[in-house]
PDB file of C-alpha atoms in Angstrom:
ATOM      1  CA  ARG A   1     101.773  86.577 133.241  1.00 58.00           C
ATOM      2  CA  ALA A   2     105.272  88.082 133.035  1.00 57.00           C
ATOM      3  CA  ARG A   3     105.056  89.269 136.632  1.00 61.00           C
ATOM      4  CA  LYS A   4     105.249  85.638 137.754  1.00 66.00           C
ATOM      5  CA  LYS A   5     108.460  84.852 135.884  1.00 69.00           C
ATOM      6  CA  GLN A   6     112.078  86.011 135.965  1.00 78.00           C
ATOM      7  CA  GLU A   7     112.412  85.558 132.228  1.00 90.00           C
ATOM      8  CA  VAL A   8     110.209  87.081 129.532  1.00 93.00           C
ATOM      9  CA  ASP A   9     110.155  86.108 125.882  1.00 95.00           C
ATOM     10  CA  LEU A  10     110.263  89.143 123.615  1.00 96.00           C
ATOM     11  CA  VAL A  11     108.837  89.904 120.184  1.00 97.00           C
ATOM     12  CA  ILE A  12     110.238  93.027 118.530  1.00 98.00           C
ATOM     13  CA  HIS A  13     108.180  94.224 115.570  1.00 98.00           C
ATOM     14  CA  PHE A  14     109.750  96.625 113.091  1.00 98.00           C
ATOM     15  CA  HIS A  15     107.535  98.884 110.972  1.00 97.00           C
ATOM     16  CA  GLY A  16     103.813  98.899 111.467  1.00 93.00           C
ATOM     17  CA  ALA A  17     100.903  99.630 113.726  1.00 93.00           C
ATOM     18  CA  ALA A  18     101.589  98.677 117.343  1.00 93.00           C
ATOM     19  CA  TRP A  19      98.150  97.201 118.009  1.00 93.00           C
ATOM     20  CA  LEU A  20      98.702  94.166 115.783  1.00 92.00           C
ATOM     21  CA  PRO A  21     101.799  92.672 117.473  1.00 92.00           C
ATOM     22  CA  GLU A  22     100.435  93.729 120.867  1.00 93.00           C
ATOM     23  CA  GLN A  23      97.194  91.838 120.199  1.00 94.00           C
ATOM     24  CA  ALA A  24      99.039  88.820 118.822  1.00 93.00           C
ATOM     25  CA  VAL A  25     101.320  88.617 121.859  1.00 92.00           C
ATOM     26  CA  ALA A  26      98.450  89.211 124.298  1.00 90.00           C
ATOM     27  CA  SER A  27      96.593  86.237 122.802  1.00 91.00           C
ATOM     28  CA  LEU A  28      99.483  83.898 123.612  1.00 87.00           C
ATOM     29  CA  ASN A  29      99.181  81.947 126.814  1.00 77.00           C
ATOM     30  CA  SER A  30     102.755  82.725 127.768  1.00 84.00           C
ATOM     31  CA  ASN A  31     105.027  85.275 129.359  1.00 89.00           C
ATOM     32  CA  THR A  32     105.761  87.177 126.161  1.00 93.00           C
ATOM     33  CA  ALA A  33     106.128  90.923 125.737  1.00 93.00           C
ATOM     34  CA  ALA A  34     105.996  92.965 122.537  1.00 95.00           C
ATOM     35  CA  ALA A  35     108.023  96.005 121.535  1.00 96.00           C
ATOM     36  CA  VAL A  36     107.301  97.974 118.371  1.00 97.00           C
ATOM     37  CA  VAL A  37     109.853 100.094 116.517  1.00 98.00           C
ATOM     38  CA  ASN A  38     108.771 102.538 113.794  1.00 97.00           C
ATOM     39  CA  LEU A  39     111.484 104.644 112.178  1.00 97.00           C
ATOM     40  CA  GLY A  40     110.028 105.837 108.868  1.00 94.00           C
ATOM     41  CA  SER A  41     110.035 104.808 105.234  1.00 92.00           C
ATOM     42  CA  GLY A  42     112.392 102.497 103.396  1.00 89.00           C
ATOM     43  CA  SER A  43     114.444  99.539 104.537  1.00 91.00           C
ATOM     44  CA  GLY A  44     117.600 101.683 104.404  1.00 91.00           C
ATOM     45  CA  THR A  45     116.230 103.804 107.262  1.00 96.00           C
ATOM     46  CA  TYR A  46     115.900 100.697 109.419  1.00 97.00           C
ATOM     47  CA  HIS A  47     119.182  99.181 108.269  1.00 95.00           C
ATOM     48  CA  ARG A  48     121.175 102.348 109.034  1.00 97.00           C
ATOM     49  CA  ALA A  49     119.585 102.637 112.481  1.00 98.00           C
ATOM     50  CA  PHE A  50     120.857  99.177 113.438  1.00 98.00           C
ATOM     51  CA  ALA A  51     124.061  98.988 111.396  1.00 97.00           C
ATOM     52  CA  ASP A  52     126.008  99.683 114.593  1.00 98.00           C
ATOM     53  CA  PRO A  53     125.474  96.581 116.802  1.00 98.00           C
ATOM     54  CA  ALA A  54     125.416  98.848 119.868  1.00 98.00           C
ATOM     55  CA  ALA A  55     122.040 100.195 118.713  1.00 98.00           C
ATOM     56  CA  PHE A  56     120.395  96.787 119.129  1.00 98.00           C
ATOM     57  CA  ASP A  57     122.155  96.300 122.465  1.00 98.00           C
ATOM     58  CA  SER A  58     120.697  99.622 123.570  1.00 98.00           C
ATOM     59  CA  LEU A  59     117.214  98.647 122.384  1.00 98.00           C
ATOM     60  CA  LEU A  60     117.350  95.354 124.309  1.00 98.00           C
ATOM     61  CA  ASP A  61     118.636  97.128 127.431  1.00 97.00           C
ATOM     62  CA  GLY A  62     115.842  99.702 127.245  1.00 97.00           C
ATOM     63  CA  VAL A  63     113.136  97.077 126.737  1.00 97.00           C
ATOM     64  CA  THR A  64     114.543  94.983 129.597  1.00 96.00           C
ATOM     65  CA  ARG A  65     114.475  98.018 131.902  1.00 95.00           C
ATOM     66  CA  ALA A  66     110.884  98.805 130.897  1.00 94.00           C
ATOM     67  CA  ILE A  67     109.736  95.230 131.488  1.00 92.00           C
ATOM     68  CA  SER A  68     111.570  95.107 134.832  1.00 92.00           C
ATOM     69  CA  ALA A  69     109.894  98.355 135.896  1.00 92.00           C
ATOM     70  CA  ALA A  70     106.480  96.979 134.915  1.00 88.00           C
ATOM     71  CA  THR A  71     106.940  93.657 136.712  1.00 87.00           C
ATOM     72  CA  GLY A  72     108.670  95.055 139.785  1.00 89.00           C
ATOM     73  CA  HIS A  73     111.681  92.750 139.574  1.00 88.00           C
ATOM     74  CA  ASP A  74     114.763  92.248 137.424  1.00 90.00           C
ATOM     75  CA  GLU A  75     113.917  90.476 134.208  1.00 91.00           C
ATOM     76  CA  LYS A  76     115.904  88.595 131.645  1.00 93.00           C
ATOM     77  CA  ILE A  77     114.931  88.215 128.019  1.00 95.00           C
ATOM     78  CA  GLY A  78     114.305  84.601 127.071  1.00 95.00           C
ATOM     79  CA  ARG A  79     113.456  83.700 123.502  1.00 96.00           C
ATOM     80  CA  LEU A  80     113.827  86.616 121.126  1.00 98.00           C
ATOM     81  CA  THR A  81     111.693  86.884 117.986  1.00 98.00           C
ATOM     82  CA  LEU A  82     112.167  89.611 115.386  1.00 98.00           C
ATOM     83  CA  VAL A  83     109.280  90.544 113.098  1.00 98.00           C
ATOM     84  CA  GLY A  84     109.638  92.882 110.161  1.00 96.00           C
ATOM     85  CA  PHE A  85     106.861  94.176 107.964  1.00 95.00           C
ATOM     86  CA  SER A  86     107.950  95.531 104.590  1.00 92.00           C
ATOM     87  CA  ALA A  87     110.752  98.056 105.221  1.00 93.00           C
ATOM     88  CA  GLY A  88     111.231  96.707 108.750  1.00 95.00           C
ATOM     89  CA  HIS A  89     113.267  93.836 107.318  1.00 95.00           C
ATOM     90  CA  GLY A  90     116.158  96.309 106.996  1.00 95.00           C
ATOM     91  CA  ALA A  91     116.552  96.391 110.783  1.00 97.00           C
ATOM     92  CA  ILE A  92     116.507  92.616 111.048  1.00 98.00           C
ATOM     93  CA  ARG A  93     119.031  92.287 108.227  1.00 96.00           C
ATOM     94  CA  ALA A  94     121.422  94.640 110.041  1.00 97.00           C
ATOM     95  CA  ILE A  95     120.855  93.018 113.439  1.00 98.00           C
ATOM     96  CA  ILE A  96     121.583  89.444 112.379  1.00 98.00           C
ATOM     97  CA  ARG A  97     124.749  90.425 110.529  1.00 97.00           C
ATOM     98  CA  GLU A  98     126.338  90.730 113.975  1.00 98.00           C
ATOM     99  CA  PRO A  99     127.282  87.149 115.003  1.00 98.00           C
ATOM    100  CA  ARG A 100     126.354  87.544 118.685  1.00 97.00           C
ATOM    101  CA  HIS A 101     122.948  88.965 117.740  1.00 98.00           C
ATOM    102  CA  PHE A 102     122.454  86.199 115.180  1.00 98.00           C
ATOM    103  CA  ALA A 103     123.097  83.703 117.984  1.00 98.00           C
ATOM    104  CA  ARG A 104     120.682  85.514 120.322  1.00 98.00           C
ATOM    105  CA  VAL A 105     117.685  85.612 117.943  1.00 98.00           C
ATOM    106  CA  SER A 106     115.462  82.520 118.155  1.00 98.00           C
ATOM    107  CA  ALA A 107     113.035  83.303 115.354  1.00 98.00           C
ATOM    108  CA  ILE A 108     112.352  85.706 112.499  1.00 98.00           C
ATOM    109  CA  LEU A 109     109.064  86.469 110.786  1.00 97.00           C
ATOM    110  CA  LEU A 110     109.284  88.593 107.636  1.00 96.00           C
ATOM    111  CA  LEU A 111     105.890  89.902 106.566  1.00 95.00           C
ATOM    112  CA  ASP A 112     106.072  90.919 102.926  1.00 90.00           C
ATOM    113  CA  GLY A 113     109.519  92.230 103.576  1.00 88.00           C
ATOM    114  CA  MET A 114     112.624  90.733 102.113  1.00 88.00           C
ATOM    115  CA  HIS A 115     113.760  93.095  99.408  1.00 86.00           C
ATOM    116  CA  THR A 116     117.021  93.879  97.687  1.00 89.00           C
ATOM    117  CA  SER A 117     118.323  95.951  94.801  1.00 90.00           C
ATOM    118  CA  TYR A 118     118.858  94.920  91.217  1.00 93.00           C
ATOM    119  CA  VAL A 119     122.248  94.778  89.537  1.00 94.00           C
ATOM    120  CA  PRO A 120     122.555  97.027  87.656  1.00 93.00           C
ATOM    121  CA  GLU A 121     120.499  99.374  89.804  1.00 89.00           C
ATOM    122  CA  GLY A 122     117.271 100.380  88.119  1.00 85.00           C
ATOM    123  CA  GLY A 123     117.138  97.155  86.112  1.00 89.00           C
ATOM    124  CA  GLN A 124     114.679  94.302  86.483  1.00 90.00           C
ATOM    125  CA  LEU A 125     114.945  90.537  86.191  1.00 91.00           C
ATOM    126  CA  ALA A 126     112.814  90.671  83.052  1.00 88.00           C
ATOM    127  CA  THR A 127     115.410  92.912  81.384  1.00 90.00           C
ATOM    128  CA  GLY A 128     118.425  90.801  82.359  1.00 93.00           C
ATOM    129  CA  ALA A 129     119.322  92.349  85.710  1.00 93.00           C
ATOM    130  CA  THR A 130     120.175  90.124  88.678  1.00 94.00           C
ATOM    131  CA  LEU A 131     119.450  90.363  92.381  1.00 94.00           C
ATOM    132  CA  ASP A 132     121.994  92.024  94.655  1.00 93.00           C
ATOM    133  CA  THR A 133     122.430  89.085  97.012  1.00 93.00           C
ATOM    134  CA  THR A 134     124.452  91.147  99.501  1.00 91.00           C
ATOM    135  CA  ASN A 135     121.244  92.142 101.285  1.00 89.00           C
ATOM    136  CA  LEU A 136     119.988  88.566 101.304  1.00 94.00           C
ATOM    137  CA  SER A 137     123.053  86.759 102.679  1.00 93.00           C
ATOM    138  CA  ALA A 138     122.174  87.241 106.360  1.00 93.00           C
ATOM    139  CA  PHE A 139     118.716  85.803 105.718  1.00 95.00           C
ATOM    140  CA  LEU A 140     120.227  82.874 103.830  1.00 95.00           C
ATOM    141  CA  GLU A 141     122.402  82.017 106.833  1.00 97.00           C
ATOM    142  CA  PHE A 142     119.386  82.270 109.143  1.00 98.00           C
ATOM    143  CA  ALA A 143     117.386  80.023 106.796  1.00 97.00           C
ATOM    144  CA  ARG A 144     120.192  77.447 106.869  1.00 98.00           C
ATOM    145  CA  ALA A 145     120.096  77.488 110.677  1.00 98.00           C
ATOM    146  CA  ALA A 146     116.313  77.022 110.528  1.00 98.00           C
ATOM    147  CA  ILE A 147     116.680  74.038 108.205  1.00 98.00           C
ATOM    148  CA  LYS A 148     118.975  72.481 110.825  1.00 98.00           C
ATOM    149  CA  GLY A 149     116.303  73.085 113.487  1.00 98.00           C
ATOM    150  CA  GLU A 150     118.410  75.690 115.306  1.00 98.00           C
ATOM    151  CA  LYS A 151     116.159  78.678 114.487  1.00 98.00           C
ATOM    152  CA  ARG A 152     112.664  79.434 113.235  1.00 98.00           C
ATOM    153  CA  PHE A 153     112.233  81.432 110.039  1.00 97.00           C
ATOM    154  CA  VAL A 154     109.041  82.361 108.191  1.00 97.00           C
ATOM    155  CA  VAL A 155     108.853  84.579 105.117  1.00 95.00           C
ATOM    156  CA  THR A 156     105.591  85.735 103.586  1.00 93.00           C
ATOM    157  CA  HIS A 157     105.406  87.551 100.290  1.00 87.00           C
ATOM    158  CA  SER A 158     102.860  89.235  98.076  1.00 84.00           C
ATOM    159  CA  GLU A 159     102.592  89.681  94.340  1.00 81.00           C
ATOM    160  CA  ILE A 160     103.246  93.418  94.582  1.00 81.00           C
ATOM    161  CA  PHE A 161     105.926  94.436  92.089  1.00 80.00           C
ATOM    162  CA  PRO A 162     107.621  97.671  93.267  1.00 82.00           C
ATOM    163  CA  GLY A 163     109.546  98.124  90.008  1.00 79.00           C
ATOM    164  CA  THR A 164     112.507 100.062  91.436  1.00 82.00           C
ATOM    165  CA  PHE A 165     113.751  97.264  93.719  1.00 85.00           C
ATOM    166  CA  ALA A 166     113.257  93.512  93.878  1.00 87.00           C
ATOM    167  CA  SER A 167     109.901  92.285  95.095  1.00 85.00           C
ATOM    168  CA  THR A 168     109.451  89.862  97.954  1.00 86.00           C
ATOM    169  CA  THR A 169     108.335  87.258  95.429  1.00 87.00           C
ATOM    170  CA  GLU A 170     111.638  87.596  93.545  1.00 89.00           C
ATOM    171  CA  THR A 171     113.764  87.470  96.698  1.00 89.00           C
ATOM    172  CA  ALA A 172     111.843  84.581  98.262  1.00 86.00           C
TER     173      ALA A 172
END
C-alpha cells in the first residue's frame, strides 16, 4: 500500500520481537510501516542511545531511506507513533524530551513500560520512599497534550513488582 503514496505513517517499536509490531502494522488497512529497535536490557540503555536528539534524527533518516528504496520513490513520514515495551520506554522518554521531536510524535503506546527510580534509591513506596518524577515528566507533558486532543497516549501496566525500581502500576 505504501508504494501508492508519497507519505507513509511510521510505527517505531522499541524493545521486543519484531514479528508482533510487523503483524500489527500489516493488519492495518493503511500505508503504515513498522521499524523495530532492540538495544539490550534496561531502560537506561535505550535512554542513553537517544539522549542526543541527533540519534533520533538519524534513525528517522535511515528509515525514510529504507522505505524510499522499497517503494521506488522519495517518501515522507506522515504520522509517527512510538511504541515501547518495558525497557523500551527509555528511548521514548529521551526522544520526547526534545521539543521538536515531541511536536513530531503523534502517538505513544507504552506496553508495561513506564518506570522510574525511587527516592531514596533502593527504597520502596511501602517504606516511605517517593517516585523520582524526573523520568516521568516528559510523559506527563505528553499526557496533557493527549487530554487536549493534540496527541494520542496509551499506557498499559501489569501487577509485576520489580522491587529495585518503581513498577508500571506505581508510575501509572
